Amino acid sequence: MSRRKSGRSTVAQRHNGFNRALVFLIDWPALARAAQVVLDRADEVDGDRYEVLTPAADALQEKHPLAATLLRRALIDFALDRARVKRYRHAARNFQQCKSAATVIEDFGRFDTHETFERRLKSKHGRKSAFWERVGE
């Protein structure tokens, strides 16, 4: 990577707008840097931004499954926390993708394992049968 390109992606990593930085790095593509932005700024992920998070998670899934998982978890949390029933089908698919990715993630670091994430969801949203039925499909 040229020095100029490297400098642009470094600026993007530090950009105030998480979504803009993520989109830039995914489009570049600078996937390792995009993944690092997700890991470093996970608390800034807005689960309502499915139009940004879904393609980013898809792009990161193969080589950066933890970062993809964190984006998918944000989508799931948003849908369930706000009872966005129309998004439950997508949330269930994201949940299954997180479960699958957990088998290849060696270290979750400071983030919850899939089992811990699932327990939290069941504790907080166990009565949302429309979601859990879709997870079981």
mmCIF file of N, CA, C and O in Angstrom, residues 8-114:
data_model
loop_
_atom_site.group_PDB
_atom_site.id
_atom_site.type_symbol
_atom_site.label_atom_id
_atom_site.label_comp_id
_atom_site.label_asym_id
_atom_site.label_seq_id
_atom_site.Cartn_x
_atom_site.Cartn_y
_atom_site.Cartn_z
ATOM 1 N N ARG A 8 -4.486 7.929 4.183
ATOM 2 C CA ARG A 8 -5.928 8.152 4.097
ATOM 3 C C ARG A 8 -6.697 7.187 4.995
ATOM 4 O O ARG A 8 -7.658 7.568 5.652
ATOM 5 N N SER A 9 -6.293 5.925 4.998
ATOM 6 C CA SER A 9 -7.032 4.966 5.813
ATOM 7 C C SER A 9 -6.769 5.201 7.294
ATOM 8 O O SER A 9 -7.651 4.965 8.118
ATOM 9 N N THR A 10 -5.603 5.711 7.639
ATOM 10 C CA THR A 10 -5.331 6.059 9.037
ATOM 11 C C THR A 10 -6.219 7.214 9.467
ATOM 12 O O THR A 10 -6.788 7.199 10.555
ATOM 13 N N VAL A 11 -6.362 8.201 8.607
ATOM 14 C CA VAL A 11 -7.263 9.319 8.896
ATOM 15 C C VAL A 11 -8.684 8.798 9.058
ATOM 16 O O VAL A 11 -9.411 9.189 9.979
ATOM 17 N N ALA A 12 -9.086 7.898 8.186
ATOM 18 C CA ALA A 12 -10.443 7.338 8.258
ATOM 19 C C ALA A 12 -10.660 6.614 9.579
ATOM 20 O O ALA A 12 -11.731 6.708 10.178
ATOM 21 N N GLN A 13 -9.656 5.879 10.041
ATOM 22 C CA GLN A 13 -9.785 5.165 11.305
ATOM 23 C C GLN A 13 -10.089 6.115 12.456
ATOM 24 O O GLN A 13 -10.785 5.759 13.391
ATOM 25 N N ARG A 14 -9.554 7.313 12.382
ATOM 26 C CA ARG A 14 -9.712 8.279 13.471
ATOM 27 C C ARG A 14 -10.900 9.209 13.258
ATOM 28 O O ARG A 14 -11.184 10.042 14.106
ATOM 29 N N HIS A 15 -11.564 9.077 12.133
ATOM 30 C CA HIS A 15 -12.668 9.976 11.782
ATOM 31 C C HIS A 15 -13.729 9.970 12.867
ATOM 32 O O HIS A 15 -14.061 8.944 13.438
ATOM 33 N N ASN A 16 -14.260 11.164 13.155
ATOM 34 C CA ASN A 16 -15.276 11.301 14.199
ATOM 35 C C ASN A 16 -16.515 10.468 13.930
ATOM 36 O O ASN A 16 -17.136 9.960 14.842
ATOM 37 N N GLY A 17 -16.908 10.327 12.686
ATOM 38 C CA GLY A 17 -18.103 9.575 12.351
ATOM 39 C C GLY A 17 -17.773 8.115 12.119
ATOM 40 O O GLY A 17 -17.169 7.755 11.110
ATOM 41 N N PHE A 18 -18.172 7.259 13.049
ATOM 42 C CA PHE A 18 -17.872 5.834 12.945
ATOM 43 C C PHE A 18 -18.345 5.261 11.610
ATOM 44 O O PHE A 18 -17.603 4.566 10.924
ATOM 45 N N ASN A 19 -19.583 5.544 11.241
ATOM 46 C CA ASN A 19 -20.135 4.966 10.013
ATOM 47 C C ASN A 19 -19.366 5.411 8.777
ATOM 48 O O ASN A 19 -19.105 4.611 7.885
ATOM 49 N N ARG A 20 -19.000 6.676 8.731
ATOM 50 C CA ARG A 20 -18.231 7.173 7.579
ATOM 51 C C ARG A 20 -16.878 6.495 7.497
ATOM 52 O O ARG A 20 -16.426 6.129 6.414
ATOM 53 N N ALA A 21 -16.236 6.345 8.631
ATOM 54 C CA ALA A 21 -14.937 5.671 8.660
ATOM 55 C C ALA A 21 -15.077 4.221 8.203
ATOM 56 O O ALA A 21 -14.291 3.731 7.385
ATOM 57 N N LEU A 22 -16.092 3.549 8.704
ATOM 58 C CA LEU A 22 -16.300 2.150 8.351
ATOM 59 C C LEU A 22 -16.578 1.994 6.859
ATOM 60 O O LEU A 22 -15.970 1.150 6.190
ATOM 61 N N VAL A 23 -17.467 2.792 6.327
ATOM 62 C CA VAL A 23 -17.794 2.712 4.906
ATOM 63 C C VAL A 23 -16.554 2.981 4.064
ATOM 64 O O VAL A 23 -16.275 2.254 3.100
ATOM 65 N N PHE A 24 -15.794 4.000 4.414
ATOM 66 C CA PHE A 24 -14.580 4.329 3.657
ATOM 67 C C PHE A 24 -13.625 3.142 3.639
ATOM 68 O O PHE A 24 -13.113 2.754 2.593
ATOM 69 N N LEU A 25 -13.377 2.559 4.808
ATOM 70 C CA LEU A 25 -12.402 1.471 4.901
ATOM 71 C C LEU A 25 -12.890 0.191 4.222
ATOM 72 O O LEU A 25 -12.089 -0.545 3.638
ATOM 73 N N ILE A 26 -14.171 -0.067 4.260
ATOM 74 C CA ILE A 26 -14.719 -1.235 3.565
ATOM 75 C C ILE A 26 -14.616 -1.028 2.055
ATOM 76 O O ILE A 26 -14.226 -1.929 1.311
ATOM 77 N N ASP A 27 -14.953 0.170 1.595
ATOM 78 C CA ASP A 27 -14.912 0.462 0.163
ATOM 79 C C ASP A 27 -13.492 0.534 -0.386
ATOM 80 O O ASP A 27 -13.286 0.318 -1.579
ATOM 81 N N TRP A 28 -12.534 0.867 0.479
ATOM 82 C CA TRP A 28 -11.159 1.115 0.024
ATOM 83 C C TRP A 28 -10.607 -0.020 -0.807
ATOM 84 O O TRP A 28 -10.090 0.287 -1.882
ATOM 85 N N PRO A 29 -10.519 -1.247 -0.534
ATOM 86 C CA PRO A 29 -10.790 -1.873 0.759
ATOM 87 C C PRO A 29 -9.530 -1.958 1.634
ATOM 88 O O PRO A 29 -8.447 -2.290 1.170
ATOM 89 N N ALA A 30 -9.761 -1.658 2.899
ATOM 90 C CA ALA A 30 -8.744 -1.810 3.935
ATOM 91 C C ALA A 30 -9.438 -2.569 5.069
ATOM 92 O O ALA A 30 -9.778 -1.990 6.105
ATOM 93 N N LEU A 31 -9.713 -3.843 4.828
ATOM 94 C CA LEU A 31 -10.541 -4.618 5.744
ATOM 95 C C LEU A 31 -9.918 -4.806 7.116
ATOM 96 O O LEU A 31 -10.631 -4.777 8.131
ATOM 97 N N ALA A 32 -8.619 -4.988 7.184
ATOM 98 C CA ALA A 32 -7.970 -5.140 8.494
ATOM 99 C C ALA A 32 -8.151 -3.866 9.316
ATOM 100 O O ALA A 32 -8.424 -3.926 10.518
ATOM 101 N N ARG A 33 -8.022 -2.738 8.683
ATOM 102 C CA ARG A 33 -8.218 -1.460 9.384
ATOM 103 C C ARG A 33 -9.685 -1.257 9.753
ATOM 104 O O ARG A 33 -9.993 -0.750 10.821
ATOM 105 N N ALA A 34 -10.589 -1.654 8.865
ATOM 106 C CA ALA A 34 -12.017 -1.562 9.180
ATOM 107 C C ALA A 34 -12.331 -2.420 10.405
ATOM 108 O O ALA A 34 -13.054 -1.981 11.305
ATOM 109 N N ALA A 35 -11.781 -3.616 10.432
ATOM 110 C CA ALA A 35 -12.003 -4.503 11.575
ATOM 111 C C ALA A 35 -11.468 -3.877 12.854
ATOM 112 O O ALA A 35 -12.121 -3.931 13.908
ATOM 113 N N GLN A 36 -10.311 -3.242 12.771
ATOM 114 C CA GLN A 36 -9.733 -2.604 13.948
ATOM 115 C C GLN A 36 -10.595 -1.445 14.433
ATOM 116 O O GLN A 36 -10.761 -1.246 15.632
ATOM 117 N N VAL A 37 -11.163 -0.698 13.498
ATOM 118 C CA VAL A 37 -12.075 0.391 13.876
ATOM 119 C C VAL A 37 -13.259 -0.177 14.645
ATOM 120 O O VAL A 37 -13.679 0.365 15.665
ATOM 121 N N VAL A 38 -13.811 -1.276 14.164
ATOM 122 C CA VAL A 38 -14.952 -1.904 14.847
ATOM 123 C C VAL A 38 -14.549 -2.347 16.245
ATOM 124 O O VAL A 38 -15.267 -2.089 17.220
ATOM 125 N N LEU A 39 -13.410 -2.993 16.372
ATOM 126 C CA LEU A 39 -12.957 -3.472 17.685
ATOM 127 C C LEU A 39 -12.672 -2.307 18.633
ATOM 128 O O LEU A 39 -13.038 -2.364 19.809
ATOM 129 N N ASP A 40 -12.045 -1.263 18.119
ATOM 130 C CA ASP A 40 -11.686 -0.111 18.953
ATOM 131 C C ASP A 40 -12.885 0.752 19.322
ATOM 132 O O ASP A 40 -12.896 1.385 20.372
ATOM 133 N N ARG A 41 -13.879 0.799 18.446
ATOM 134 C CA ARG A 41 -14.992 1.735 18.632
ATOM 135 C C ARG A 41 -16.342 1.018 18.704
ATOM 136 O O ARG A 41 -17.371 1.567 18.329
ATOM 137 N N ALA A 42 -16.333 -0.197 19.207
ATOM 138 C CA ALA A 42 -17.549 -1.026 19.248
ATOM 139 C C ALA A 42 -18.708 -0.334 19.952
ATOM 140 O O ALA A 42 -19.867 -0.537 19.591
ATOM 141 N N ASP A 43 -18.405 0.502 20.919
ATOM 142 C CA ASP A 43 -19.466 1.203 21.651
ATOM 143 C C ASP A 43 -20.152 2.282 20.804
ATOM 144 O O ASP A 43 -21.196 2.795 21.179
ATOM 145 N N GLU A 44 -19.595 2.600 19.636
ATOM 146 C CA GLU A 44 -20.176 3.610 18.751
ATOM 147 C C GLU A 44 -21.066 3.024 17.660
ATOM 148 O O GLU A 44 -21.679 3.767 16.901
ATOM 149 N N VAL A 45 -21.136 1.700 17.583
ATOM 150 C CA VAL A 45 -21.897 1.060 16.511
ATOM 151 C C VAL A 45 -23.387 1.297 16.731
ATOM 152 O O VAL A 45 -23.924 0.990 17.790
ATOM 153 N N ASP A 46 -24.042 1.844 15.727
ATOM 154 C CA ASP A 46 -25.473 2.139 15.768
ATOM 155 C C ASP A 46 -26.220 1.034 15.027
ATOM 156 O O ASP A 46 -26.192 0.969 13.799
ATOM 157 N N GLY A 47 -26.878 0.169 15.767
ATOM 158 C CA GLY A 47 -27.581 -0.964 15.192
ATOM 159 C C GLY A 47 -28.745 -0.607 14.293
ATOM 160 O O GLY A 47 -29.308 -1.488 13.639
ATOM 161 N N ASP A 48 -29.106 0.645 14.232
ATOM 162 C CA ASP A 48 -30.170 1.075 13.326
ATOM 163 C C ASP A 48 -29.642 1.271 11.907
ATOM 164 O O ASP A 48 -30.412 1.399 10.966
ATOM 165 N N ARG A 49 -28.355 1.281 11.736
ATOM 166 C CA ARG A 49 -27.742 1.564 10.432
ATOM 167 C C ARG A 49 -27.461 0.275 9.653
ATOM 168 O O ARG A 49 -26.342 0.005 9.237
ATOM 169 N N TYR A 50 -28.498 -0.511 9.442
ATOM 170 C CA TYR A 50 -28.345 -1.790 8.753
ATOM 171 C C TYR A 50 -27.774 -1.636 7.349
ATOM 172 O O TYR A 50 -27.077 -2.514 6.858
ATOM 173 N N GLU A 51 -28.043 -0.499 6.702
ATOM 174 C CA GLU A 51 -27.546 -0.291 5.348
ATOM 175 C C GLU A 51 -26.029 -0.138 5.313
ATOM 176 O O GLU A 51 -25.408 -0.331 4.268
ATOM 177 N N VAL A 52 -25.425 0.188 6.445
ATOM 178 C CA VAL A 52 -23.974 0.264 6.579
ATOM 179 C C VAL A 52 -23.437 -1.023 7.190
ATOM 180 O O VAL A 52 -22.471 -1.612 6.702
ATOM 181 N N LEU A 53 -24.063 -1.472 8.265
ATOM 182 C CA LEU A 53 -23.531 -2.591 9.036
ATOM 183 C C LEU A 53 -23.627 -3.934 8.327
ATOM 184 O O LEU A 53 -22.709 -4.756 8.431
ATOM 185 N N THR A 54 -24.715 -4.176 7.614
ATOM 186 C CA THR A 54 -24.868 -5.474 6.959
ATOM 187 C C THR A 54 -23.792 -5.714 5.897
ATOM 188 O O THR A 54 -23.107 -6.741 5.947
ATOM 189 N N PRO A 55 -23.584 -4.790 4.950
ATOM 190 C CA PRO A 55 -22.517 -5.041 3.972
ATOM 191 C C PRO A 55 -21.126 -5.053 4.610
ATOM 192 O O PRO A 55 -20.249 -5.798 4.167
ATOM 193 N N ALA A 56 -20.933 -4.257 5.643
ATOM 194 C CA ALA A 56 -19.632 -4.262 6.325
ATOM 195 C C ALA A 56 -19.396 -5.613 7.005
ATOM 196 O O ALA A 56 -18.307 -6.192 6.896
ATOM 197 N N ALA A 57 -20.404 -6.127 7.696
ATOM 198 C CA ALA A 57 -20.272 -7.437 8.345
ATOM 199 C C ALA A 57 -20.009 -8.524 7.311
ATOM 200 O O ALA A 57 -19.162 -9.401 7.523
ATOM 201 N N ASP A 58 -20.717 -8.467 6.200
ATOM 202 C CA ASP A 58 -20.500 -9.450 5.140
ATOM 203 C C ASP A 58 -19.062 -9.385 4.619
ATOM 204 O O ASP A 58 -18.427 -10.416 4.391
ATOM 205 N N ALA A 59 -18.547 -8.177 4.434
ATOM 206 C CA ALA A 59 -17.182 -8.003 3.927
ATOM 207 C C ALA A 59 -16.136 -8.495 4.922
ATOM 208 O O ALA A 59 -15.096 -9.024 4.527
ATOM 209 N N LEU A 60 -16.410 -8.335 6.200
ATOM 210 C CA LEU A 60 -15.439 -8.704 7.240
ATOM 211 C C LEU A 60 -15.534 -10.167 7.674
ATOM 212 O O LEU A 60 -14.608 -10.680 8.303
ATOM 213 N N GLN A 61 -16.633 -10.825 7.366
ATOM 214 C CA GLN A 61 -16.938 -12.144 7.914
ATOM 215 C C GLN A 61 -15.799 -13.161 7.770
ATOM 216 O O GLN A 61 -15.442 -13.821 8.738
ATOM 217 N N GLU A 62 -15.242 -13.291 6.610
ATOM 218 C CA GLU A 62 -14.267 -14.358 6.377
ATOM 219 C C GLU A 62 -12.952 -14.167 7.133
ATOM 220 O O GLU A 62 -12.489 -15.074 7.809
ATOM 221 N N LYS A 63 -12.370 -12.999 7.035
ATOM 222 C CA LYS A 63 -11.045 -12.793 7.633
ATOM 223 C C LYS A 63 -11.077 -12.102 8.982
ATOM 224 O O LYS A 63 -10.085 -12.129 9.714
ATOM 225 N N HIS A 64 -12.200 -11.487 9.334
ATOM 226 C CA HIS A 64 -12.315 -10.746 10.586
ATOM 227 C C HIS A 64 -13.657 -11.065 11.256
ATOM 228 O O HIS A 64 -14.506 -10.172 11.426
ATOM 229 N N PRO A 65 -13.856 -12.324 11.634
ATOM 230 C CA PRO A 65 -15.170 -12.740 12.135
ATOM 231 C C PRO A 65 -15.598 -12.070 13.441
ATOM 232 O O PRO A 65 -16.793 -11.873 13.656
ATOM 233 N N LEU A 66 -14.659 -11.686 14.289
ATOM 234 C CA LEU A 66 -15.051 -11.007 15.526
ATOM 235 C C LEU A 66 -15.642 -9.635 15.217
ATOM 236 O O LEU A 66 -16.685 -9.263 15.755
ATOM 237 N N ALA A 67 -14.997 -8.891 14.341
ATOM 238 C CA ALA A 67 -15.524 -7.573 13.964
ATOM 239 C C ALA A 67 -16.899 -7.722 13.308
ATOM 240 O O ALA A 67 -17.829 -6.973 13.626
ATOM 241 N N ALA A 68 -17.042 -8.702 12.422
ATOM 242 C CA ALA A 68 -18.341 -8.941 11.780
ATOM 243 C C ALA A 68 -19.389 -9.290 12.828
ATOM 244 O O ALA A 68 -20.528 -8.799 12.769
ATOM 245 N N THR A 69 -19.012 -10.094 13.790
ATOM 246 C CA THR A 69 -19.928 -10.490 14.862
ATOM 247 C C THR A 69 -20.388 -9.281 15.662
ATOM 248 O O THR A 69 -21.577 -9.161 15.989
ATOM 249 N N LEU A 70 -19.491 -8.371 15.976
ATOM 250 C CA LEU A 70 -19.865 -7.187 16.752
ATOM 251 C C LEU A 70 -20.858 -6.314 15.983
ATOM 252 O O LEU A 70 -21.793 -5.768 16.580
ATOM 253 N N LEU A 71 -20.671 -6.201 14.678
ATOM 254 C CA LEU A 71 -21.626 -5.439 13.871
ATOM 255 C C LEU A 71 -22.988 -6.130 13.862
ATOM 256 O O LEU A 71 -24.023 -5.484 14.026
ATOM 257 N N ARG A 72 -22.979 -7.438 13.702
ATOM 258 C CA ARG A 72 -24.237 -8.193 13.688
ATOM 259 C C ARG A 72 -24.938 -8.134 15.052
ATOM 260 O O ARG A 72 -26.161 -8.028 15.122
ATOM 261 N N ARG A 73 -24.177 -8.187 16.115
ATOM 262 C CA ARG A 73 -24.774 -8.083 17.452
ATOM 263 C C ARG A 73 -25.475 -6.741 17.636
ATOM 264 O O ARG A 73 -26.533 -6.667 18.262
ATOM 265 N N ALA A 74 -24.883 -5.687 17.110
ATOM 266 C CA ALA A 74 -25.512 -4.361 17.214
ATOM 267 C C ALA A 74 -26.855 -4.358 16.492
ATOM 268 O O ALA A 74 -27.834 -3.783 16.980
ATOM 269 N N LEU A 75 -26.910 -4.992 15.338
ATOM 270 C CA LEU A 75 -28.165 -5.097 14.589
ATOM 271 C C LEU A 75 -29.209 -5.880 15.380
ATOM 272 O O LEU A 75 -30.378 -5.504 15.443
ATOM 273 N N ILE A 76 -28.781 -6.967 15.982
ATOM 274 C CA ILE A 76 -29.678 -7.804 16.788
ATOM 275 C C ILE A 76 -30.188 -7.022 17.991
ATOM 276 O O ILE A 76 -31.399 -6.985 18.259
ATOM 277 N N ASP A 77 -29.270 -6.420 18.713
ATOM 278 C CA ASP A 77 -29.651 -5.655 19.913
ATOM 279 C C ASP A 77 -30.646 -4.544 19.566
ATOM 280 O O ASP A 77 -31.631 -4.346 20.280
ATOM 281 N N PHE A 78 -30.382 -3.829 18.497
ATOM 282 C CA PHE A 78 -31.283 -2.746 18.117
ATOM 283 C C PHE A 78 -32.685 -3.284 17.846
ATOM 284 O O PHE A 78 -33.676 -2.749 18.346
ATOM 285 N N ALA A 79 -32.771 -4.324 17.041
ATOM 286 C CA ALA A 79 -34.081 -4.881 16.678
ATOM 287 C C ALA A 79 -34.847 -5.348 17.910
ATOM 288 O O ALA A 79 -36.042 -5.080 18.058
ATOM 289 N N LEU A 80 -34.158 -6.032 18.823
ATOM 290 C CA LEU A 80 -34.834 -6.568 19.997
ATOM 291 C C LEU A 80 -35.106 -5.498 21.044
ATOM 292 O O LEU A 80 -36.203 -5.466 21.616
ATOM 293 N N ASP A 81 -34.155 -4.629 21.294
ATOM 294 C CA ASP A 81 -34.351 -3.577 22.305
ATOM 295 C C ASP A 81 -35.517 -2.658 21.948
ATOM 296 O O ASP A 81 -36.225 -2.175 22.823
ATOM 297 N N ARG A 82 -35.711 -2.428 20.661
ATOM 298 C CA ARG A 82 -36.761 -1.509 20.222
ATOM 299 C C ARG A 82 -37.984 -2.235 19.660
ATOM 300 O O ARG A 82 -38.864 -1.615 19.094
ATOM 301 N N ALA A 83 -37.978 -3.570 19.842
ATOM 302 C CA ALA A 83 -39.102 -4.414 19.389
ATOM 303 C C ALA A 83 -39.462 -4.133 17.928
ATOM 304 O O ALA A 83 -40.627 -3.984 17.578
ATOM 305 N N ARG A 84 -38.470 -4.084 17.086
ATOM 306 C CA ARG A 84 -38.681 -3.877 15.650
ATOM 307 C C ARG A 84 -38.978 -5.236 15.010
ATOM 308 O O ARG A 84 -38.115 -5.883 14.420
ATOM 309 N N VAL A 85 -40.199 -5.670 15.149
ATOM 310 C CA VAL A 85 -40.627 -7.001 14.724
ATOM 311 C C VAL A 85 -40.311 -7.255 13.251
ATOM 312 O O VAL A 85 -39.933 -8.370 12.882
ATOM 313 N N LYS A 86 -40.427 -6.241 12.421
ATOM 314 C CA LYS A 86 -40.128 -6.414 10.999
ATOM 315 C C LYS A 86 -38.660 -6.759 10.740
ATOM 316 O O LYS A 86 -38.323 -7.263 9.677
ATOM 317 N N ARG A 87 -37.825 -6.510 11.714
ATOM 318 C CA ARG A 87 -36.393 -6.823 11.560
ATOM 319 C C ARG A 87 -36.010 -8.158 12.198
ATOM 320 O O ARG A 87 -34.854 -8.568 12.109
ATOM 321 N N TYR A 88 -36.940 -8.831 12.835
ATOM 322 C CA TYR A 88 -36.615 -10.081 13.537
ATOM 323 C C TYR A 88 -36.063 -11.154 12.605
ATOM 324 O O TYR A 88 -35.185 -11.916 12.983
ATOM 325 N N ARG A 89 -36.579 -11.234 11.393
ATOM 326 C CA ARG A 89 -36.075 -12.239 10.442
ATOM 327 C C ARG A 89 -34.587 -11.990 10.179
ATOM 328 O O ARG A 89 -33.781 -12.914 10.195
ATOM 329 N N HIS A 90 -34.233 -10.740 9.972
ATOM 330 C CA HIS A 90 -32.828 -10.389 9.732
ATOM 331 C C HIS A 90 -31.999 -10.593 10.998
ATOM 332 O O HIS A 90 -30.865 -11.068 10.933
ATOM 333 N N ALA A 91 -32.573 -10.223 12.135
ATOM 334 C CA ALA A 91 -31.868 -10.401 13.404
ATOM 335 C C ALA A 91 -31.591 -11.880 13.661
ATOM 336 O O ALA A 91 -30.500 -12.247 14.128
ATOM 337 N N ALA A 92 -32.554 -12.742 13.351
ATOM 338 C CA ALA A 92 -32.366 -14.184 13.544
ATOM 339 C C ALA A 92 -31.262 -14.705 12.624
ATOM 340 O O ALA A 92 -30.424 -15.514 13.038
ATOM 341 N N ARG A 93 -31.245 -14.225 11.384
ATOM 342 C CA ARG A 93 -30.182 -14.626 10.461
ATOM 343 C C ARG A 93 -28.822 -14.146 10.983
ATOM 344 O O ARG A 93 -27.840 -14.893 10.978
ATOM 345 N N ASN A 94 -28.775 -12.915 11.484
ATOM 346 C CA ASN A 94 -27.527 -12.405 12.058
ATOM 347 C C ASN A 94 -27.098 -13.225 13.259
ATOM 348 O O ASN A 94 -25.912 -13.493 13.447
ATOM 349 N N PHE A 95 -28.067 -13.620 14.077
ATOM 350 C CA PHE A 95 -27.757 -14.445 15.245
ATOM 351 C C PHE A 95 -27.116 -15.767 14.805
ATOM 352 O O PHE A 95 -26.117 -16.197 15.375
ATOM 353 N N GLN A 96 -27.693 -16.398 13.798
ATOM 354 C CA GLN A 96 -27.134 -17.665 13.297
ATOM 355 C C GLN A 96 -25.726 -17.452 12.736
ATOM 356 O O GLN A 96 -24.842 -18.297 12.918
ATOM 357 N N GLN A 97 -25.497 -16.334 12.076
ATOM 358 C CA GLN A 97 -24.167 -16.043 11.551
ATOM 359 C C GLN A 97 -23.172 -15.806 12.687
ATOM 360 O O GLN A 97 -22.016 -16.212 12.593
ATOM 361 N N CYS A 98 -23.624 -15.177 13.756
ATOM 362 C CA CYS A 98 -22.763 -14.988 14.929
ATOM 363 C C CYS A 98 -22.416 -16.335 15.552
ATOM 364 O O CYS A 98 -21.265 -16.582 15.943
ATOM 365 N N LYS A 99 -23.401 -17.193 15.658
ATOM 366 C CA LYS A 99 -23.192 -18.523 16.233
ATOM 367 C C LYS A 99 -22.184 -19.312 15.402
ATOM 368 O O LYS A 99 -21.281 -19.954 15.947
ATOM 369 N N SER A 100 -22.320 -19.245 14.106
ATOM 370 C CA SER A 100 -21.392 -19.927 13.211
ATOM 371 C C SER A 100 -19.982 -19.344 13.323
ATOM 372 O O SER A 100 -18.997 -20.080 13.393
ATOM 373 N N ALA A 101 -19.891 -18.022 13.360
ATOM 374 C CA ALA A 101 -18.581 -17.368 13.455
ATOM 375 C C ALA A 101 -17.879 -17.701 14.771
ATOM 376 O O ALA A 101 -16.651 -17.784 14.818
ATOM 377 N N ALA A 102 -18.649 -17.926 15.817
ATOM 378 C CA ALA A 102 -18.064 -18.221 17.129
ATOM 379 C C ALA A 102 -17.190 -19.466 17.094
ATOM 380 O O ALA A 102 -16.249 -19.587 17.886
ATOM 381 N N THR A 103 -17.459 -20.366 16.172
ATOM 382 C CA THR A 103 -16.661 -21.598 16.088
ATOM 383 C C THR A 103 -15.252 -21.338 15.561
ATOM 384 O O THR A 103 -14.371 -22.179 15.752
ATOM 385 N N VAL A 104 -15.032 -20.200 14.900
ATOM 386 C CA VAL A 104 -13.700 -19.898 14.369
ATOM 387 C C VAL A 104 -13.012 -18.737 15.098
ATOM 388 O O VAL A 104 -11.841 -18.471 14.840
ATOM 389 N N ILE A 105 -13.722 -18.076 15.976
ATOM 390 C CA ILE A 105 -13.112 -16.980 16.734
ATOM 391 C C ILE A 105 -12.360 -17.598 17.910
ATOM 392 O O ILE A 105 -12.960 -18.228 18.776
ATOM 393 N N GLU A 106 -11.059 -17.432 17.913
ATOM 394 C CA GLU A 106 -10.232 -18.031 18.953
ATOM 395 C C GLU A 106 -10.245 -17.233 20.245
ATOM 396 O O GLU A 106 -10.137 -17.796 21.323
ATOM 397 N N ASP A 107 -10.336 -15.921 20.132
ATOM 398 C CA ASP A 107 -10.267 -15.075 21.316
ATOM 399 C C ASP A 107 -11.257 -13.919 21.161
ATOM 400 O O ASP A 107 -11.121 -13.106 20.255
ATOM 401 N N PHE A 108 -12.226 -13.859 22.044
ATOM 402 C CA PHE A 108 -13.205 -12.773 22.018
ATOM 403 C C PHE A 108 -12.679 -11.532 22.728
ATOM 404 O O PHE A 108 -13.347 -10.506 22.737
ATOM 405 N N GLY A 109 -11.506 -11.634 23.321
ATOM 406 C CA GLY A 109 -10.913 -10.483 24.002
ATOM 407 C C GLY A 109 -11.844 -9.915 25.052
ATOM 408 O O GLY A 109 -12.383 -10.647 25.877
ATOM 409 N N ARG A 110 -12.079 -8.634 24.992
ATOM 410 C CA ARG A 110 -12.921 -7.957 25.990
ATOM 411 C C ARG A 110 -14.414 -8.113 25.712
ATOM 412 O O ARG A 110 -15.252 -7.613 26.468
ATOM 413 N N PHE A 111 -14.750 -8.796 24.639
ATOM 414 C CA PHE A 111 -16.149 -8.945 24.243
ATOM 415 C C PHE A 111 -16.713 -10.279 24.726
ATOM 416 O O PHE A 111 -15.986 -11.243 24.911
ATOM 417 N N ASP A 112 -18.033 -10.299 24.900
ATOM 418 C CA ASP A 112 -18.705 -11.521 25.337
ATOM 419 C C ASP A 112 -18.541 -12.633 24.311
ATOM 420 O O ASP A 112 -18.585 -12.384 23.105
ATOM 421 N N THR A 113 -18.408 -13.865 24.826
ATOM 422 C CA THR A 113 -18.449 -15.021 23.938
ATOM 423 C C THR A 113 -19.866 -15.134 23.381
ATOM 424 O O THR A 113 -20.792 -14.480 23.877
ATOM 425 N N HIS A 114 -20.034 -15.990 22.398
ATOM 426 C CA HIS A 114 -21.378 -16.159 21.847
ATOM 427 C C HIS A 114 -22.331 -16.704 22.912
ATOM 428 O O HIS A 114 -23.482 -16.266 23.000
#
